[in-house]
Coordinates of C-alpha atoms in Angstrom, one line a residue:
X1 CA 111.9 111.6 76.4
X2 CA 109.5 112.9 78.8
X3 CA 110.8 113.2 82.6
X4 CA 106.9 113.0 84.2
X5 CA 106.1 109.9 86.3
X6 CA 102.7 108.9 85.2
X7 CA 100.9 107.7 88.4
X8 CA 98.6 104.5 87.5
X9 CA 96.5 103.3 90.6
X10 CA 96.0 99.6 91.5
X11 CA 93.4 99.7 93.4
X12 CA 92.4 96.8 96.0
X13 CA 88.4 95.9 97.1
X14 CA 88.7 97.9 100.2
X15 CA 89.2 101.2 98.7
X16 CA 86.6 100.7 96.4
X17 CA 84.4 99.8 99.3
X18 CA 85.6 103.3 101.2
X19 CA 84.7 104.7 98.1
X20 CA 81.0 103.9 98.3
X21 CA 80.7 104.1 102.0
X22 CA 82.3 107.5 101.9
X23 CA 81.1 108.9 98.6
X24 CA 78.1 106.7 97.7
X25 CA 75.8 105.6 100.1
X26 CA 73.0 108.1 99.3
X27 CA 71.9 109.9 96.4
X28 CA 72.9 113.2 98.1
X29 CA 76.4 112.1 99.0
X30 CA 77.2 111.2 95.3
X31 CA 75.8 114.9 94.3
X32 CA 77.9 116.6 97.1
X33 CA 80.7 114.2 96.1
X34 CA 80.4 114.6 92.4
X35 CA 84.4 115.5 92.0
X36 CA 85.1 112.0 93.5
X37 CA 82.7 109.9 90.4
X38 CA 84.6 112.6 87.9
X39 CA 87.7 111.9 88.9
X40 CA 87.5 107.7 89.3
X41 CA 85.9 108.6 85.4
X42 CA 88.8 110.7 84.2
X43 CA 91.5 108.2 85.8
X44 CA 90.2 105.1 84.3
X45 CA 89.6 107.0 80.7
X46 CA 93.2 107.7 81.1
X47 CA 94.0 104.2 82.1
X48 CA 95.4 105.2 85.5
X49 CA 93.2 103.4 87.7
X50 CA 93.3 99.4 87.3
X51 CA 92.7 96.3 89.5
X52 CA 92.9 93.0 89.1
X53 CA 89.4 91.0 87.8
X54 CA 89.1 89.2 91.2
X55 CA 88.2 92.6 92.4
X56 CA 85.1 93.3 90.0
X57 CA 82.5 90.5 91.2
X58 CA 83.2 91.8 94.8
X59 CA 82.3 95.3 94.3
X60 CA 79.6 93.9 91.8
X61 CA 77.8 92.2 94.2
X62 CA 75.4 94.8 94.6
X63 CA 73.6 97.1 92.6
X64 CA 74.9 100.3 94.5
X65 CA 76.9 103.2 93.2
X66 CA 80.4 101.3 93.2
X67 CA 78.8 98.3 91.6
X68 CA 77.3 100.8 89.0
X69 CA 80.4 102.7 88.5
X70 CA 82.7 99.4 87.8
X71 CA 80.3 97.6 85.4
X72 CA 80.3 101.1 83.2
X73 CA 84.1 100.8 83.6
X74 CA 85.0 96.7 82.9
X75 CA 88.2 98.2 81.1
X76 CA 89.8 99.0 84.9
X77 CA 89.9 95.4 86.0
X78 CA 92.3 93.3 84.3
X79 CA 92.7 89.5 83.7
X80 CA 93.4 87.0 86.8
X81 CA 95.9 85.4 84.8
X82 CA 98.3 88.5 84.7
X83 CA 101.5 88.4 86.6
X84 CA 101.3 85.0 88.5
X85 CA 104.6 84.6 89.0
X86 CA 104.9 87.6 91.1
X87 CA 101.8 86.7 92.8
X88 CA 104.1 83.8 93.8
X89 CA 106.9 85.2 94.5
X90 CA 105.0 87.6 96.9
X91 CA 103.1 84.6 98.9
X92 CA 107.0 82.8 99.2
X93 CA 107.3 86.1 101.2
X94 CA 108.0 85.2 105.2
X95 CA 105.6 87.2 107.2
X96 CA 102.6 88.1 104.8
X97 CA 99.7 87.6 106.1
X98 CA 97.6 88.6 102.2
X99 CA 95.8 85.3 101.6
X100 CA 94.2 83.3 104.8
X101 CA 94.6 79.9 103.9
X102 CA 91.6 78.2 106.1
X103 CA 89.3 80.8 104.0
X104 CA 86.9 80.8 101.4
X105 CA 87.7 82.5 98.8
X106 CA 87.0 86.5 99.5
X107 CA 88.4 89.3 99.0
X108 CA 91.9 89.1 100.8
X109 CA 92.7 86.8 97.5
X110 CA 92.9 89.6 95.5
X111 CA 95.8 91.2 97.6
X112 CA 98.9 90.3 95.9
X113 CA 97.2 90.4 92.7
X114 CA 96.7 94.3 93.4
X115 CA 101.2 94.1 94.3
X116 CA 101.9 92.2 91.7
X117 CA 100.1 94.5 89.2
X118 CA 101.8 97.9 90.6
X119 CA 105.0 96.4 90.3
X120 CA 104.8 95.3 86.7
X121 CA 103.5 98.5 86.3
X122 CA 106.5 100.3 87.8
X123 CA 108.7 97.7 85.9
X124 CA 107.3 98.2 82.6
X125 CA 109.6 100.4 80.1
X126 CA 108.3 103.7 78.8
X127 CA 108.6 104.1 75.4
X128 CA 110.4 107.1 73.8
X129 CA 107.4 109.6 73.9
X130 CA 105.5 108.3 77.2
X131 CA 106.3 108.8 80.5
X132 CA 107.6 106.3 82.8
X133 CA 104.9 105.0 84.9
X134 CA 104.7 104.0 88.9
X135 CA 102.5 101.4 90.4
X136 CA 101.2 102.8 93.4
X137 CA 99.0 100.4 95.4
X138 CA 95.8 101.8 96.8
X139 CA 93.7 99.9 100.0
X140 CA 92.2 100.9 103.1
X141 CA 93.7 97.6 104.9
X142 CA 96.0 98.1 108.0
X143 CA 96.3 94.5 109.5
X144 CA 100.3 93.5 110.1
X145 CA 101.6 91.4 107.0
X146 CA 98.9 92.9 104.8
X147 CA 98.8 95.2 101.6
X148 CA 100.8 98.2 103.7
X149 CA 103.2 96.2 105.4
X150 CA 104.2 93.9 102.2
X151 CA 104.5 97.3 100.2
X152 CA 106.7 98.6 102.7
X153 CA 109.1 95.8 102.0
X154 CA 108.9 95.5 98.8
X155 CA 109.3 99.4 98.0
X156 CA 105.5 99.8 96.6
X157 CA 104.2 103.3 97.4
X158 CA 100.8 102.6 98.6
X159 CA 98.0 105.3 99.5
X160 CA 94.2 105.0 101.3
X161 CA 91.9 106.5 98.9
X162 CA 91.7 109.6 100.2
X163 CA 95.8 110.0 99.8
X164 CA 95.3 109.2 96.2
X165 CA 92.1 112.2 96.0
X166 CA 95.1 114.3 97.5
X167 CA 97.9 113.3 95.2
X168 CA 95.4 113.8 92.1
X169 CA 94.8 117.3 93.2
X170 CA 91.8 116.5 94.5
X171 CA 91.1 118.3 98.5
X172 CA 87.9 118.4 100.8
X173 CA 87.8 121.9 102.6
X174 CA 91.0 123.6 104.9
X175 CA 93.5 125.0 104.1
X176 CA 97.3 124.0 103.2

């Protein structure tokens, strides 16, 4: 029985949007940034990067690099269906602040879809040969009662984007 944690990344709109602001904007930034594309590549090959399907016709929208990158990688975005009884268990939650109710639908629906998806992940039961796997939530949102602070409570590990580049290895000049 293996000891390795394997790391699998649910990922919310916002990082995704980071990700093409940051990494994707221009056609130079997405050659200087190639090690960003090969990773996102290698990590949902692997199957460690996923997000729930309410995320895809957000970053879709558009015809830009993310939009590009996601449509070559359908795989990554899983069913809405999936785990809607955590979903509801995490709305019950006093104090979240994940889903506006006097909205239109937009992207802070897809917030405790992205919870509810790491923590069936880190509740799922490895089998003899794999490693156990942990749900790590990964958005770029800050507000009180959103992603971070419901993760906090509920004992999610969450990560911006760029802490997930880190904790894959991956590191943008200095020195450690």
């Amino acid at each position: 029985m293996s000891t390795e944690i394997r790391r699998i990344y649910c990922v919310d709109t916002s990082s995704f949007v980071y990700c093409q602001r940051s990494f994707g904007e221009r056609q130079s930034q997405v050659a200087f940034y190639a090690e960003v594309w090969r990773l996102l590549d290698r990590l949902a090959d692997e199957e460690r990067l996923i997000s729930p399907g309410l995320v895809l016709p957000e970053i879709t929208k558009n015809n830009d690099r993310i939009g590009q990158w996601a449509n070559a990688h359908r795989s990554v975005f899983r069913p809405r269906g999936e785990h809607a009884g955590r979903v509801a268990e995490i709305l019950r939650e006093p104090g979240q602040r994940l889903v506006d109710p006097t909205a239109p639908r937009g992207s802070e629906e897809a917030d405790p879809w992205v919870i509810a998806l790491a923590e069936a992940v880190t509740a799922s039961q490895p089998t003899l040969f794999d490693a156990a796997s942990l749900g790590i939530v990964v958005s770029e949102e800050m507000k009180s009662g959103g992603i971070r602070d419901v993760c906090l409570r509920r004992m999610v590990t969450h990560h911006d984007f760029t802490e997930m580049l880190g904790a894959e290895g991956l590191g943008f000049g200095g020195t450690s």
